[in-house]
GROMACS .gro file of C-alpha atoms in nm:
model
  444
    1MET     CA    1   3.644   6.479   9.889
    2THR     CA    2   3.791   6.806   9.799
    3PHE     CA    3   3.415   6.926   9.811
    4PHE     CA    4   3.369   6.830  10.155
    5ARG     CA    5   3.661   7.012  10.274
    6SER     CA    6   3.588   7.320  10.135
    7THR     CA    7   3.438   7.601  10.406
    8THR     CA    8   3.146   7.646  10.191
    9THR     CA    9   3.005   7.313  10.205
   10ARG     CA   10   3.103   7.237  10.566
   11LEU     CA   11   2.897   7.567  10.676
   12ALA     CA   12   2.594   7.464  10.451
   13LEU     CA   13   2.635   7.122  10.604
   14THR     CA   14   2.640   7.270  10.965
   15VAL     CA   15   2.354   7.486  10.919
   16SER     CA   16   2.146   7.239  10.771
   17LEU     CA   17   2.223   6.963  11.026
   18ALA     CA   18   2.156   7.234  11.287
   19PHE     CA   19   1.821   7.351  11.128
   20LEU     CA   20   1.714   6.956  11.094
   21LEU     CA   21   1.813   6.889  11.482
   22GLY     CA   22   1.617   7.193  11.589
   23PHE     CA   23   1.304   7.101  11.376
   24ALA     CA   24   1.331   6.731  11.487
   25LEU     CA   25   1.354   6.837  11.859
   26LEU     CA   26   1.073   7.117  11.817
   27GLY     CA   27   0.828   6.840  11.601
   28GLY     CA   28   0.896   6.585  11.848
   29SER     CA   29   0.794   6.771  12.124
   30VAL     CA   30   0.493   6.899  11.954
   31TYR     CA   31   0.395   6.556  11.842
   32ALA     CA   32   0.440   6.430  12.170
   33ALA     CA   33   0.209   6.672  12.354
   34VAL     CA   34  -0.074   6.635  12.094
   35SER     CA   35  -0.047   6.270  12.098
   36ALA     CA   36  -0.091   6.263  12.494
   37LEU     CA   37  -0.368   6.520  12.474
   38LEU     CA   38  -0.552   6.299  12.241
   39LEU     CA   39  -0.522   6.012  12.455
   40ARG     CA   40  -0.635   6.201  12.767
   41ASP     CA   41  -0.949   6.275  12.604
   42ALA     CA   42  -1.014   5.926  12.474
   43ARG     CA   43  -0.984   5.809  12.804
   44GLU     CA   44  -1.204   6.076  12.958
   45ALA     CA   45  -1.447   5.961  12.671
   46ILE     CA   46  -1.446   5.571  12.778
   47LEU     CA   47  -1.488   5.678  13.163
   48VAL     CA   48  -1.772   5.893  13.086
   49ASP     CA   49  -1.957   5.604  12.870
   50ALA     CA   50  -1.857   5.339  13.142
   51ASP     CA   51  -2.006   5.552  13.431
   52GLY     CA   52  -2.330   5.563  13.243
   53LEU     CA   53  -2.333   5.174  13.182
   54ARG     CA   54  -2.256   5.138  13.544
   55ASP     CA   55  -2.602   5.362  13.642
   56VAL     CA   56  -2.793   5.074  13.377
   57PHE     CA   57  -2.623   4.820  13.594
   58LEU     CA   58  -2.735   4.944  13.918
   59ASP     CA   59  -3.085   5.026  13.775
   60GLY     CA   60  -3.167   4.699  13.590
   61GLY     CA   61  -2.864   4.456  13.677
   62ALA     CA   62  -2.694   4.249  13.436
   63PRO     CA   63  -2.959   4.182  13.206
   64GLN     CA   64  -3.073   4.536  13.138
   65LEU     CA   65  -2.701   4.612  13.082
   66ALA     CA   66  -2.635   4.347  12.858
   67GLN     CA   67  -2.951   4.455  12.666
   68THR     CA   68  -2.854   4.811  12.644
   69ILE     CA   69  -2.498   4.701  12.529
   70ARG     CA   70  -2.653   4.501  12.273
   71ASP     CA   71  -2.855   4.801  12.161
   72ARG     CA   72  -2.558   5.018  12.115
   73ILE     CA   73  -2.369   4.757  11.920
   74ALA     CA   74  -2.663   4.726  11.664
   75HIS     CA   75  -2.720   5.098  11.647
   76PRO     CA   76  -2.405   5.258  11.751
   77ASP     CA   77  -2.391   5.639  11.811
   78ASP     CA   78  -2.024   5.612  11.827
   79PRO     CA   79  -1.902   5.369  11.546
   80ASN     CA   80  -1.584   5.358  11.726
   81ALA     CA   81  -1.717   5.269  12.068
   82THR     CA   82  -1.638   4.906  12.177
   83TYR     CA   83  -1.834   4.714  12.484
   84ALA     CA   84  -1.802   4.377  12.679
   85LEU     CA   85  -2.012   4.243  12.963
   86GLN     CA   86  -1.901   3.934  13.168
   87VAL     CA   87  -2.099   3.726  13.438
   88ASN     CA   88  -1.911   3.482  13.644
   89GLY     CA   89  -1.646   3.485  13.364
   90ARG     CA   90  -1.883   3.397  13.070
   91THR     CA   91  -1.919   3.669  12.803
   92LEU     CA   92  -2.281   3.796  12.766
   93VAL     CA   93  -2.217   4.052  12.475
   94SER     CA   94  -1.905   4.158  12.327
   95ASP     CA   95  -1.773   4.346  12.014
   96LEU     CA   96  -1.420   4.375  12.101
   97PRO     CA   97  -1.157   4.296  11.899
   98ASN     CA   98  -0.979   3.981  11.961
   99GLY     CA   99  -0.720   3.998  12.245
  100ALA     CA  100  -0.847   4.322  12.375
  101MET     CA  101  -1.026   4.205  12.660
  102PRO     CA  102  -0.790   4.266  12.953
  103ALA     CA  103  -0.746   4.020  13.199
  104HIS     CA  104  -0.775   4.249  13.481
  105ASP     CA  105  -0.915   4.596  13.581
  106GLY     CA  106  -0.752   4.880  13.440
  107TRP     CA  107  -0.636   4.991  13.076
  108ARG     CA  108  -0.511   4.814  12.765
  109GLU     CA  109  -0.424   4.931  12.447
  110THR     CA  110  -0.428   4.681  12.159
  111PRO     CA  111  -0.412   4.699  11.763
  112ASP     CA  112  -0.728   4.594  11.595
  113HIS     CA  113  -0.727   4.325  11.302
  114ASP     CA  114  -0.670   4.663  11.051
  115GLY     CA  115  -0.396   4.830  11.245
  116THR     CA  116  -0.632   5.058  11.442
  117ARG     CA  117  -0.517   5.108  11.776
  118VAL     CA  118  -0.780   5.027  12.046
  119LEU     CA  119  -0.787   5.147  12.394
  120VAL     CA  120  -1.018   4.978  12.669
  121ALA     CA  121  -1.087   4.982  13.004
  122ARG     CA  122  -1.205   4.719  13.251
  123ASN     CA  123  -1.434   4.806  13.550
  124THR     CA  124  -1.561   4.543  13.791
  125LEU     CA  125  -1.935   4.648  13.856
  126ALA     CA  126  -2.015   4.365  14.122
  127PRO     CA  127  -1.849   4.032  14.241
  128GLY     CA  128  -1.839   3.822  13.913
  129VAL     CA  129  -1.946   4.122  13.696
  130THR     CA  130  -1.727   4.307  13.463
  131LEU     CA  131  -1.793   4.575  13.212
  132THR     CA  132  -1.534   4.675  12.956
  133THR     CA  133  -1.581   4.990  12.774
  134GLY     CA  134  -1.325   5.127  12.475
  135LEU     CA  135  -1.262   5.315  12.173
  136ARG     CA  136  -1.128   5.272  11.829
  137LEU     CA  137  -0.875   5.563  11.796
  138ARG     CA  138  -0.920   5.582  11.422
  139SER     CA  139  -0.933   5.987  11.458
  140GLU     CA  140  -0.660   6.016  11.688
  141SER     CA  141  -0.431   5.772  11.487
  142GLY     CA  142  -0.521   5.946  11.147
  143PHE     CA  143  -0.435   6.298  11.311
  144LEU     CA  144  -0.113   6.199  11.451
  145ASP     CA  145  -0.019   6.028  11.102
  146LEU     CA  146  -0.099   6.345  10.958
  147MET     CA  147   0.118   6.512  11.187
  148ARG     CA  148   0.391   6.294  11.112
  149ARG     CA  149   0.368   6.319  10.744
  150ILE     CA  150   0.376   6.726  10.766
  151THR     CA  151   0.684   6.717  11.001
  152LEU     CA  152   0.871   6.488  10.761
  153ALA     CA  153   0.757   6.723  10.468
  154ALA     CA  154   0.863   7.037  10.670
  155ALA     CA  155   1.225   6.887  10.794
  156ALA     CA  156   1.294   6.799  10.429
  157ILE     CA  157   1.191   7.188  10.343
  158ALA     CA  158   1.436   7.295  10.652
  159VAL     CA  159   1.711   7.103  10.533
  160LEU     CA  160   1.680   7.242  10.182
  161VAL     CA  161   1.661   7.568  10.343
  162GLY     CA  162   1.957   7.541  10.592
  163ILE     CA  163   2.163   7.424  10.287
  164LEU     CA  164   2.081   7.733  10.084
  165ILE     CA  165   2.147   7.945  10.375
  166GLY     CA  166   2.474   7.812  10.461
  167TRP     CA  167   2.561   7.819  10.098
  168PHE     CA  168   2.492   8.177  10.069
  169THR     CA  169   2.654   8.261  10.451
  170ALA     CA  170   2.962   8.078  10.334
  171ARG     CA  171   3.001   8.276  10.032
  172TRP     CA  172   2.914   8.576  10.237
  173VAL     CA  173   3.223   8.462  10.492
  174ALA     CA  174   3.435   8.344  10.192
  175ARG     CA  175   3.396   8.714  10.023
  176ARG     CA  176   3.463   8.905  10.328
  177LEU     CA  177   3.782   8.669  10.405
  178GLY     CA  178   3.887   8.691  10.035
  179SER     CA  179   3.914   9.052  10.040
  180LEU     CA  180   4.202   9.032  10.341
  181ASP     CA  181   4.370   8.763  10.182
  182ALA     CA  182   4.388   8.945   9.885
  183THR     CA  183   4.510   9.237  10.052
  184ALA     CA  184   4.791   9.004  10.218
  185ALA     CA  185   4.907   8.885   9.901
  186ARG     CA  186   4.954   9.220   9.731
  187VAL     CA  187   5.125   9.354  10.064
  188ALA     CA  188   5.362   9.059  10.054
  189ALA     CA  189   5.413   9.151   9.681
  190GLY     CA  190   5.549   9.465   9.822
  191GLU     CA  191   5.240   9.697   9.788
  192MET     CA  192   5.290   9.843  10.155
  193ALA     CA  193   5.055  10.112  10.146
  194LEU     CA  194   4.759   9.897  10.065
  195ARG     CA  195   4.477   9.871  10.340
  196ALA     CA  196   4.203   9.603  10.325
  197PRO     CA  197   3.860   9.761  10.261
  198VAL     CA  198   3.675   9.878  10.588
  199ASP     CA  199   3.279   9.900  10.561
  200ARG     CA  200   3.225  10.059  10.918
  201THR     CA  201   2.960   9.826  11.026
  202GLY     CA  202   3.165   9.736  11.319
  203ASP     CA  203   3.111   9.344  11.262
  204ALA     CA  204   3.359   9.082  11.329
  205PHE     CA  205   3.524   9.118  10.953
  206ASP     CA  206   3.516   9.522  10.996
  207ARG     CA  207   3.703   9.496  11.310
  208LEU     CA  208   3.946   9.225  11.188
  209ALA     CA  209   3.997   9.419  10.870
  210VAL     CA  210   4.085   9.754  11.120
  211ARG     CA  211   4.333   9.521  11.318
  212PHE     CA  212   4.461   9.402  11.009
  213ASN     CA  213   4.516   9.765  10.855
  214SER     CA  214   4.674   9.869  11.209
  215MET     CA  215   4.936   9.572  11.197
  216LEU     CA  216   5.022   9.705  10.818
  217ASP     CA  217   5.039  10.071  10.963
  218ARG     CA  218   5.284   9.953  11.228
  219ILE     CA  219   5.512   9.727  10.991
  220GLU     CA  220   5.530  10.023  10.752
  221VAL     CA  221   5.643  10.269  11.033
  222LEU     CA  222   5.885   9.994  11.151
  223LEU     CA  223   6.022   9.961  10.783
  224THR     CA  224   6.011  10.333  10.752
  225GLY     CA  225   6.196  10.346  11.077
  226VAL     CA  226   6.457  10.062  10.973
  227ARG     CA  227   6.512  10.270  10.634
  228GLU     CA  228   6.546  10.623  10.802
  229ALA     CA  229   6.773  10.423  11.047
  230THR     CA  230   7.009  10.293  10.792
  231ASP     CA  231   7.029  10.652  10.606
  232HIS     CA  232   7.111  10.803  10.960
  233ILE     CA  233   7.356  10.562  11.041
  234ALA     CA  234   7.543  10.561  10.695
  235HIS     CA  235   7.532  10.951  10.731
  236ASP     CA  236   7.618  11.018  11.092
  237LEU     CA  237   7.872  10.758  11.141
  238ARG     CA  238   8.065  10.797  10.772
  239THR     CA  239   8.161  11.149  10.920
  240PRO     CA  240   8.355  11.029  11.225
  241LEU     CA  241   8.460  10.716  11.060
  242THR     CA  242   8.640  10.911  10.806
  243ARG     CA  243   8.771  11.147  11.044
  244LEU     CA  244   8.906  10.852  11.240
  245ARG     CA  245   9.034  10.675  10.907
  246ALA     CA  246   9.231  11.050  10.821
  247ARG     CA  247   9.389  11.082  11.173
  248LEU     CA  248   9.487  10.714  11.193
  249ASP     CA  249   9.644  10.801  10.845
  250GLN     CA  250   9.829  11.089  10.939
  251LEU     CA  251   9.979  10.912  11.269
  252ARG     CA  252  10.101  10.644  11.043
  253THR     CA  253  10.332  10.870  10.865
  254GLN     CA  254  10.496  11.018  11.175
  255GLU     CA  255  10.803  10.829  11.317
  256THR     CA  256  10.701  10.909  11.670
  257VAL     CA  257  10.351  10.927  11.803
  258ALA     CA  258  10.281  11.135  12.133
  259PRO     CA  259  10.004  10.954  12.348
  260GLU     CA  260   9.817  11.282  12.359
  261ALA     CA  261   9.794  11.285  11.945
  262LEU     CA  262   9.596  10.972  11.986
  263ASP     CA  263   9.293  11.141  12.207
  264PRO     CA  264   9.106  11.247  11.936
  265ALA     CA  265   9.119  10.912  11.757
  266VAL     CA  266   9.006  10.755  12.082
  267ALA     CA  267   8.742  11.014  12.129
  268ASP     CA  268   8.601  10.949  11.763
  269ALA     CA  269   8.607  10.577  11.855
  270ASP     CA  270   8.432  10.616  12.182
  271GLN     CA  271   8.159  10.820  12.003
  272LEU     CA  272   8.111  10.530  11.775
  273LEU     CA  273   8.095  10.301  12.040
  274GLN     CA  274   7.826  10.508  12.253
  275ALA     CA  275   7.603  10.509  11.920
  276SER     CA  276   7.645  10.153  11.872
  277SER     CA  277   7.558  10.083  12.249
  278ALA     CA  278   7.273  10.311  12.217
  279LEU     CA  279   7.130  10.156  11.903
  280LEU     CA  280   7.148   9.814  12.064
  281ARG     CA  281   6.992   9.903  12.360
  282LEU     CA  282   6.691  10.085  12.146
  283ALA     CA  283   6.675   9.767  11.949
  284ARG     CA  284   6.628   9.551  12.244
  285ILE     CA  285   6.374   9.766  12.391
  286GLU     CA  286   6.155   9.786  12.094
  287ALA     CA  287   6.179   9.420  12.068
  288GLN     CA  288   6.027   9.389  12.436
  289PRO     CA  289   5.630   9.344  12.485
  290ARG     CA  290   5.472   9.616  12.670
  291ILE     CA  291   5.451   9.628  13.043
  292GLU     CA  292   5.166   9.424  13.151
  293HIS     CA  293   5.289   9.245  13.481
  294GLU     CA  294   5.617   9.409  13.591
  295PRO     CA  295   5.654   9.489  13.980
  296SER     CA  296   5.596   9.848  14.091
  297VAL     CA  297   5.874  10.106  14.087
  298ASP     CA  298   5.911  10.396  14.278
  299LEU     CA  299   5.924  10.696  14.054
  300ASP     CA  300   6.021  10.933  14.342
  301ALA     CA  301   6.321  10.727  14.476
  302LEU     CA  302   6.450  10.714  14.098
  303VAL     CA  303   6.424  11.086  14.077
  304ARG     CA  304   6.637  11.119  14.380
  305ASP     CA  305   6.873  10.889  14.231
  306VAL     CA  306   6.902  11.101  13.900
  307MET     CA  307   6.905  11.425  14.050
  308GLU     CA  308   7.211  11.292  14.298
  309LEU     CA  309   7.394  11.158  13.966
  310TYR     CA  310   7.362  11.498  13.759
  311GLU     CA  311   7.400  11.744  14.031
  312PRO     CA  312   7.762  11.758  14.019
  313ILE     CA  313   7.762  11.791  13.655
  314ALA     CA  314   7.535  12.044  13.628
  315ALA     CA  315   7.703  12.233  13.900
  316GLU     CA  316   8.008  12.236  13.703
  317ARG     CA  317   7.819  12.415  13.402
  318GLY     CA  318   7.652  12.683  13.661
  319ILE     CA  319   7.315  12.526  13.643
  320ALA     CA  320   7.079  12.457  13.923
  321LEU     CA  321   6.872  12.171  13.946
  322SER     CA  322   6.532  12.166  14.114
  323ALA     CA  323   6.312  11.900  14.203
  324ALA     CA  324   5.962  11.885  14.319
  325THR     CA  325   5.808  11.530  14.340
  326HIS     CA  326   5.532  11.333  14.535
  327PRO     CA  327   5.530  10.943  14.617
  328LEU     CA  328   5.428  10.773  14.306
  329GLN     CA  329   5.473  10.411  14.192
  330VAL     CA  330   5.423  10.275  13.820
  331ASP     CA  331   5.454   9.910  13.697
  332GLY     CA  332   5.753   9.893  13.511
  333ASP     CA  333   6.155   9.825  13.458
  334ALA     CA  334   6.342  10.032  13.667
  335ASP     CA  335   6.661  10.043  13.473
  336GLN     CA  336   6.457  10.165  13.180
  337LEU     CA  337   6.274  10.410  13.389
  338PHE     CA  338   6.620  10.545  13.518
  339GLN     CA  339   6.731  10.532  13.180
  340LEU     CA  340   6.464  10.760  13.052
  341MET     CA  341   6.498  10.988  13.364
  342VAL     CA  342   6.900  11.015  13.251
  343ASN     CA  343   6.825  11.103  12.877
  344LEU     CA  344   6.572  11.375  12.979
  345LEU     CA  345   6.793  11.553  13.250
  346ASP     CA  346   7.133  11.500  13.055
  347ASN     CA  347   6.958  11.676  12.740
  348ALA     CA  348   6.820  11.945  13.011
  349VAL     CA  349   7.157  12.001  13.164
  350LYS     CA  350   7.342  11.999  12.793
  351TYR     CA  351   7.147  12.270  12.653
  352ALA     CA  352   7.007  12.521  12.941
  353PRO     CA  353   7.250  12.822  12.968
  354ALA     CA  354   7.459  12.865  13.273
  355GLY     CA  355   7.309  13.028  13.555
  356SER     CA  356   6.977  12.880  13.507
  357VAL     CA  357   6.781  12.639  13.667
  358VAL     CA  358   6.649  12.283  13.549
  359GLN     CA  359   6.349  12.181  13.680
  360LEU     CA  360   6.222  11.842  13.742
  361GLU     CA  361   5.876  11.745  13.858
  362LEU     CA  362   5.674  11.430  13.929
  363ALA     CA  363   5.295  11.470  14.038
  364GLY     CA  364   4.963  11.265  13.984
  365ALA     CA  365   4.728  11.441  13.718
  366GLY     CA  366   4.422  11.294  13.719
  367ASP     CA  367   4.417  10.931  13.658
  368GLN     CA  368   4.790  11.009  13.522
  369ALA     CA  369   5.156  10.997  13.682
  370ARG     CA  370   5.336  11.289  13.504
  371LEU     CA  371   5.733  11.340  13.528
  372VAL     CA  372   5.797  11.676  13.356
  373VAL     CA  373   6.194  11.821  13.293
  374ALA     CA  374   6.174  12.167  13.206
  375ASP     CA  375   6.493  12.400  13.102
  376HIS     CA  376   6.531  12.724  12.988
  377GLY     CA  377   6.773  12.659  12.669
  378ALA     CA  378   6.684  12.758  12.319
  379GLY     CA  379   6.410  12.508  12.303
  380ILE     CA  380   6.298  12.309  11.991
  381PRO     CA  381   6.103  12.460  11.706
  382GLU     CA  382   5.720  12.340  11.710
  383GLN     CA  383   5.754  12.189  11.344
  384GLU     CA  384   6.061  11.973  11.481
  385ARG     CA  385   5.934  11.854  11.807
  386GLU     CA  386   5.794  11.520  11.686
  387ARG     CA  387   6.090  11.469  11.452
  388VAL     CA  388   6.343  11.495  11.720
  389PHE     CA  389   6.251  11.123  11.847
  390ASP     CA  390   6.353  10.960  11.512
  391ARG     CA  391   6.688  10.799  11.521
  392PHE     CA  392   6.984  11.004  11.465
  393HIS     CA  393   6.761  11.329  11.385
  394ARG     CA  394   6.961  11.630  11.506
  395LEU     CA  395   6.848  12.004  11.486
  396GLU     CA  396   7.075  12.216  11.294
  397ALA     CA  397   7.213  12.430  11.557
  398HIS     CA  398   7.299  12.120  11.759
  399ARG     CA  399   7.501  11.948  11.492
  400GLY     CA  400   7.876  11.933  11.558
  401THR     CA  401   7.806  11.907  11.937
  402SER     CA  402   7.867  11.555  12.131
  403GLY     CA  403   7.606  11.323  12.100
  404SER     CA  404   7.438  11.017  11.923
  405GLY     CA  405   7.107  11.190  11.828
  406LEU     CA  406   6.938  10.890  12.003
  407GLY     CA  407   6.868  10.968  12.336
  408LEU     CA  408   6.512  11.120  12.240
  409SER     CA  409   6.446  10.791  12.053
  410LEU     CA  410   6.547  10.590  12.369
  411VAL     CA  411   6.329  10.787  12.567
  412ARG     CA  412   6.024  10.720  12.339
  413ALA     CA  413   6.067  10.370  12.298
  414ILE     CA  414   6.094  10.327  12.682
  415ALA     CA  415   5.777  10.557  12.722
  416GLN     CA  416   5.574  10.342  12.492
  417ARG     CA  417   5.668   9.994  12.627
  418HIS     CA  418   5.550  10.139  12.954
  419ARG     CA  419   5.216  10.269  12.787
  420ALA     CA  420   5.310  10.627  12.850
  421GLN     CA  421   5.303  10.934  12.633
  422VAL     CA  422   5.591  11.153  12.572
  423TYR     CA  423   5.568  11.503  12.420
  424LEU     CA  424   5.744  11.821  12.410
  425GLU     CA  425   5.594  12.167  12.507
  426ASP     CA  426   5.747  12.555  12.516
  427ASN     CA  427   5.878  12.656  12.847
  428ARG     CA  428   5.874  12.996  12.732
  429PRO     CA  429   6.156  13.005  12.704
  430GLY     CA  430   6.328  12.668  12.694
  431LEU     CA  431   6.163  12.308  12.667
  432ARG     CA  432   5.948  12.097  12.889
  433VAL     CA  433   5.950  11.719  12.829
  434VAL     CA  434   5.611  11.567  12.978
  435VAL     CA  435   5.587  11.175  13.012
  436ALA     CA  436   5.263  11.095  13.108
  437PHE     CA  437   5.180  10.741  13.215
  438PRO     CA  438   4.832  10.627  13.169
  439HIS     CA  439   4.518  10.553  13.382
  440GLY     CA  440   4.565  10.296  13.628
  441ALA     CA  441   4.931  10.278  13.613
  442HIS     CA  442   5.046  10.455  13.901
  443ARG     CA  443   4.963  10.420  14.284
  444PRO     CA  444   5.031  10.698  14.554
   0.00000   0.00000   0.00000
């Protein structure tokens, strides 16, 4: 039974049955049409013959008609023709097969003694005078019998061809799927860089291979991110943990501890908690599906809220905030979009020099909604602009300053969930962070 469970066998049987069914429908239709055509021609011939004999009856009456029929039976022009003449119920002449005589006017079909079909038509020529003419359908039956034999032979060939085509098709499908299966097995064994072969034909298997490879690319990126995150966590959290332990050890040797002496330890603990919270939030956002049918969010209102939140903080550092916005809405999570704006504005205010202006713009650009946060700080070198989105990645110039190194990672995760692109540009001097929401995602 395993033989019938294989994909190759089932596909071959399916194709052969499809061939057989299609051929049966086509052959049956042709057979029925030809049979009807032959029967119609036979009826027309019988009617023409009957009309000629009717003329004989009108000219010479029943005796002349009987003699004409006897002559035709004795010297037939058509050996398949058959006749019968009855007068007042008595048969004057007849060569009809037994049982072929119709009881009433009309058509009748009956088999001859050798099985040949006999088609007859009875007509009343005058009161008490009936003429029956007919044909033995030998040639028609022979032709139809030949058609049946040819159809059966062709059906057998069609089944055989169907099995061969199904077998070759199944082998081809199994070979294409086998390459994906082999690739999946080797990737599962640890060869993460392996990819399924793509033949660029654009067929369903080629598209499946491309999606399969895209999935592997995504998995590799995630695994690389996890590995790098682990390395960064071990590196970045080790320093404050070591420092915190040293300070606690130092305080443990003192008989009395002033409350303010605990402040550095509390600050280190707060930094660790902030980093942990940011990591958890980042992990939750990356685990969520992309935005599909979320309620609309008023980006302009979010910008005003962020500006109101950060104006006092910026003022303490001697930095002015400037906003230029237009009414725009996108489908999304309001809390996450607010977090995105807070992180961008926090970075801008943190690294902008005193006396400068941090600009925040919100405008439609073609089919996009663009959010721009620009400052006039030191900026980020071009070769570092992609890496700063990695977890815990910080520029050498910024090491030693406050922060977890997760702010831009969180920004990118939120942007990706909202199908938006985020990229960095040179503000000459300073940095421009652009978040472009995609086509159709915004409404004025």
